[in-house]
Amino acid sequence: MEGMVTTAANPTAIEAIDLIKDYGQGDTAVHALRGVNVRFEQGKFTAIMGPSGSGKSTLMHTLAGLDSATSGRIIFDGADITKMNDNQLTLLRRHKIGFIFQSFNLLPMFSAEQNILMPLTLAGEKPDRRWFRQLVETLGLKDRLNHRPNELSGGQQQRVAIARALIAKPSLVFADEPTGNLDSVSSAEVLSFLKRSVKELGQTIIMVTHDAVAASYADRAIVFADGRIVADVPHPNAEQMNELLMAERERATRAAI
Ligand code: ADP
């Protein structure tokens, strides 16, 4: 019926409630997150954008339990991770969260296959070979498994890093400027794979990027400014995101003079 379209929302992957993060105290305190409320759905690819210093990394680090919150709650897998101790957070990260970095962070002495399996090797766990094969095929790495990182292109190295982030089947993957060190062809390739891993493998990805083209691969883009969410855009396109970012920059410049 017209006007009666119900969109069943996916279950929540992670949610921040009234999240505040201050660095330092008193007059010199930096308010990196000023009461952020945001819910990320399972099986979705979300881009986080915004000017440098707006709080993107702080949000990612607090959601991943790498940095503590000043106040507020972070609900992940039914528990409030702001209440967890370091041991609990380490276990949570090891088993449920994958990371993809701008600089790939592969171990140079190990083959692509060994790098992909490293999180399981470190945890003393056996890989699910079917999942390994599926990842390697999806990422087009089948013929590269015995190569060391320096024998691979930047794009291939980042695909190895993606496979490594997904090998333990984390419920959540954080990507920090994953295409920051790649040329535009490799970037497009890596972003397509991230998109596919969401669509075909059901992964949940939260990606920090300042590239509007990168954000256009996501299902949703959130824009940060000065510790707050100032826009939340479904199905973002690059032009629209560039306009939003430019408007935000102008607003910030006007506010500063
Ligand atoms: P973005 O990722 O959007 O560039 P950040 O989250 O890194 O922004 O930073 C948000 C604000 O918090 C900035 O003003 C930054 O200088 C400050 N900040 C980040 N990390 C620290 C820290 N460890 N100590 C003090 N201030 C910090």
XYZ file of C-alpha atoms and ligand atoms in Angstrom:
284
model
C 0.000 0.000 0.000
C 1.295 3.432 -0.853
C 2.816 5.211 2.105
C 2.825 2.007 4.111
C 6.273 0.791 3.255
C 7.817 -0.632 6.367
C 11.557 -1.088 6.352
C 12.504 -3.678 8.898
C 15.672 -2.307 10.448
C 18.555 -4.717 10.805
C 19.585 -5.644 14.346
C 22.010 -3.281 16.057
C 25.724 -3.979 15.641
C 26.866 -1.267 18.040
C 25.259 1.780 19.587
C 26.630 4.866 21.323
C 24.345 6.616 23.802
C 25.121 10.159 25.030
C 28.777 9.451 24.399
C 31.122 12.108 25.732
C 34.890 12.120 25.454
C 37.030 14.887 26.904
C 40.794 14.935 26.731
C 42.234 16.720 29.723
C 40.281 18.677 32.315
C 39.220 22.195 33.238
C 39.975 25.152 30.977
C 42.314 23.197 28.742
C 39.937 20.251 28.202
C 39.315 19.241 24.601
C 35.719 18.127 23.990
C 36.321 15.481 21.320
C 32.805 13.925 21.546
C 30.002 16.138 22.831
C 27.161 13.704 23.497
C 26.999 11.456 20.459
C 23.982 9.223 19.867
C 24.328 6.810 16.975
C 23.239 3.275 16.127
C 24.998 1.138 13.541
C 23.034 -1.712 11.965
C 24.399 -5.182 11.340
C 25.256 -5.942 7.730
C 25.705 -2.278 6.778
C 28.638 -0.270 5.535
C 28.854 3.174 7.173
C 31.309 5.945 6.363
C 32.278 8.519 8.971
C 33.352 11.849 7.499
C 34.179 15.318 8.755
C 37.055 17.779 8.972
C 40.305 16.945 10.685
C 39.914 17.203 14.470
C 36.117 16.727 14.394
C 36.164 13.526 16.485
C 36.086 10.694 13.911
C 39.082 8.784 15.283
C 37.976 9.364 18.858
C 34.574 7.850 18.066
C 36.188 4.854 16.391
C 38.661 4.314 19.233
C 36.021 4.543 21.946
C 33.613 2.250 20.038
C 36.425 -0.295 19.695
C 37.262 -0.029 23.396
C 40.756 1.270 22.594
C 40.054 4.529 24.393
C 37.814 5.061 27.435
C 34.709 7.269 27.334
C 34.293 10.181 29.750
C 30.586 9.359 30.065
C 27.787 7.676 28.170
C 27.270 4.085 27.108
C 28.405 1.883 24.241
C 26.237 -1.166 23.705
C 27.934 -3.936 21.767
C 26.686 -7.490 21.668
C 24.213 -6.776 24.480
C 26.789 -5.400 26.915
C 27.976 -1.903 27.846
C 31.656 -1.930 26.926
C 32.343 1.272 28.897
C 31.920 -0.914 32.008
C 34.455 -3.534 30.913
C 37.975 -3.957 32.252
C 41.071 -4.212 30.050
C 41.012 -8.018 29.928
C 37.388 -8.127 28.859
C 38.062 -5.484 26.211
C 41.078 -7.368 24.861
C 39.040 -10.555 24.504
C 36.189 -8.656 22.895
C 38.523 -7.067 20.354
C 40.298 -10.316 19.596
C 37.114 -12.253 18.906
C 34.560 -9.753 17.715
C 36.289 -6.782 16.116
C 38.444 -6.547 12.979
C 40.657 -3.586 12.050
C 41.822 -2.301 8.681
C 44.440 0.457 8.741
C 45.628 3.042 6.249
C 49.152 1.593 6.351
C 48.027 -2.074 5.962
C 50.156 -3.178 8.993
C 51.166 -6.524 7.457
C 54.100 -8.494 8.863
C 56.860 -8.326 6.209
C 58.498 -11.700 6.949
C 55.294 -13.671 6.514
C 53.431 -14.757 3.399
C 50.009 -13.379 2.501
C 48.406 -16.585 3.781
C 50.288 -16.420 7.090
C 49.337 -12.763 7.481
C 45.676 -13.538 6.844
C 45.715 -16.350 9.415
C 47.764 -14.382 11.983
C 44.856 -13.394 14.304
C 43.932 -17.081 14.642
C 47.559 -18.186 14.977
C 48.029 -15.686 17.824
C 44.844 -16.875 19.521
C 45.889 -20.531 19.062
C 42.786 -21.236 16.995
C 42.236 -23.296 13.861
C 40.950 -21.532 10.766
C 37.653 -22.409 9.154
C 39.143 -23.447 5.780
C 35.889 -22.871 3.906
C 35.672 -19.313 5.165
C 39.370 -18.806 4.346
C 38.802 -20.019 0.763
C 35.703 -17.894 0.396
C 37.541 -14.784 1.579
C 40.565 -15.449 -0.604
C 38.359 -15.987 -3.643
C 36.154 -12.982 -2.965
C 39.246 -10.814 -2.554
C 41.010 -12.242 -5.615
C 44.041 -13.414 -3.628
C 44.151 -17.081 -4.623
C 47.326 -16.711 -6.714
C 49.066 -14.450 -4.213
C 48.952 -16.523 -1.041
C 52.649 -17.443 -1.015
C 53.846 -13.914 -1.719
C 55.295 -11.678 0.955
C 53.850 -8.168 1.355
C 56.752 -6.498 -0.544
C 55.949 -8.709 -3.549
C 52.403 -7.368 -3.657
C 50.933 -4.082 -4.921
C 49.428 -1.646 -2.416
C 45.927 -2.712 -3.410
C 46.798 -6.394 -2.997
C 48.374 -5.693 0.407
C 45.222 -3.938 1.543
C 43.123 -6.895 0.301
C 45.321 -9.205 2.414
C 44.712 -6.879 5.366
C 40.959 -7.046 4.708
C 41.060 -10.863 4.655
C 43.033 -10.751 7.917
C 40.410 -8.434 9.454
C 37.608 -10.819 8.432
C 39.231 -14.228 9.088
C 37.956 -14.556 12.671
C 34.434 -13.616 11.486
C 34.232 -10.480 13.631
C 30.786 -9.012 14.159
C 32.220 -5.555 13.492
C 35.031 -4.207 11.302
C 36.601 -0.754 11.681
C 38.484 0.671 8.729
C 40.611 3.785 9.333
C 41.222 5.611 6.028
C 41.694 2.227 4.292
C 42.368 3.843 0.913
C 44.539 6.683 2.241
C 47.722 5.145 0.807
C 46.284 3.826 -2.452
C 46.015 5.220 -5.971
C 42.524 5.714 -7.362
C 42.416 2.365 -9.207
C 43.486 0.350 -6.127
C 41.146 2.434 -3.970
C 38.184 1.584 -6.169
C 39.170 -2.083 -6.029
C 39.488 -2.136 -2.217
C 36.243 -0.210 -1.709
C 34.389 -2.570 -4.044
C 35.641 -5.493 -1.976
C 34.551 -3.838 1.271
C 31.126 -3.271 -0.266
C 30.958 -6.879 -1.460
C 31.978 -8.237 1.924
C 29.014 -6.375 3.398
C 26.586 -7.584 0.718
C 27.834 -11.160 0.237
C 29.459 -12.042 3.552
C 27.088 -10.055 5.776
C 29.886 -8.061 7.393
C 29.319 -4.810 9.308
C 31.850 -2.101 8.467
C 32.447 1.343 9.936
C 34.959 3.302 7.862
C 36.547 6.640 8.657
C 37.394 8.539 5.487
C 37.803 12.109 4.280
C 37.284 11.011 0.689
C 33.728 11.635 -0.563
C 34.229 9.092 -3.358
C 35.179 6.434 -0.778
C 32.095 7.348 1.261
C 29.894 6.851 -1.819
C 30.562 3.085 -1.585
C 28.891 3.008 1.842
C 25.201 2.452 2.652
C 25.254 5.491 4.911
C 27.534 8.430 5.683
C 27.704 10.273 8.980
C 29.311 13.708 9.072
C 31.060 14.961 12.190
C 31.874 18.532 13.119
C 33.297 19.673 16.417
C 32.462 16.471 18.302
C 28.889 16.213 17.046
C 27.035 14.457 14.245
C 25.846 17.181 11.876
C 24.521 15.002 9.043
C 23.393 11.416 8.589
C 22.995 10.545 4.917
C 21.527 7.313 3.525
C 22.970 6.077 0.186
C 25.512 8.895 -0.082
C 26.909 10.028 -3.405
C 30.240 11.772 -3.815
C 28.899 15.090 -5.100
C 26.392 15.391 -2.268
C 29.039 14.527 0.343
C 31.515 17.043 -1.099
C 28.838 19.753 -0.924
C 28.022 18.857 2.678
C 31.694 18.895 3.669
C 32.266 22.235 1.937
C 29.230 23.766 3.659
C 30.521 22.454 6.979
C 33.974 23.933 6.348
C 32.450 27.328 5.474
C 30.295 27.250 8.598
C 33.339 26.437 10.731
C 35.371 29.238 9.116
C 32.563 31.760 9.693
C 32.245 30.651 13.320
C 35.994 31.125 13.809
C 36.137 34.770 12.575
P 39.545 13.393 13.631
O 39.747 11.906 13.661
O 38.205 13.801 13.115
O 40.655 14.098 12.921
P 40.133 13.255 16.457
O 39.109 12.330 17.020
O 41.499 12.703 16.201
O 39.562 13.938 15.132
O 40.310 14.506 17.430
C 39.208 15.205 18.037
C 39.766 16.263 18.968
O 40.399 15.635 20.080
C 40.851 17.139 18.341
O 40.707 18.438 18.855
C 42.126 16.512 18.793
O 43.185 17.455 18.854
C 41.765 16.004 20.176
N 42.535 14.819 20.588
C 42.551 13.609 19.966
N 43.334 12.746 20.631
C 43.836 13.423 21.711
C 44.716 13.074 22.797
N 45.218 11.863 22.912
N 44.974 14.031 23.695
C 44.469 15.267 23.597
N 43.623 15.653 22.613
C 43.322 14.754 21.681
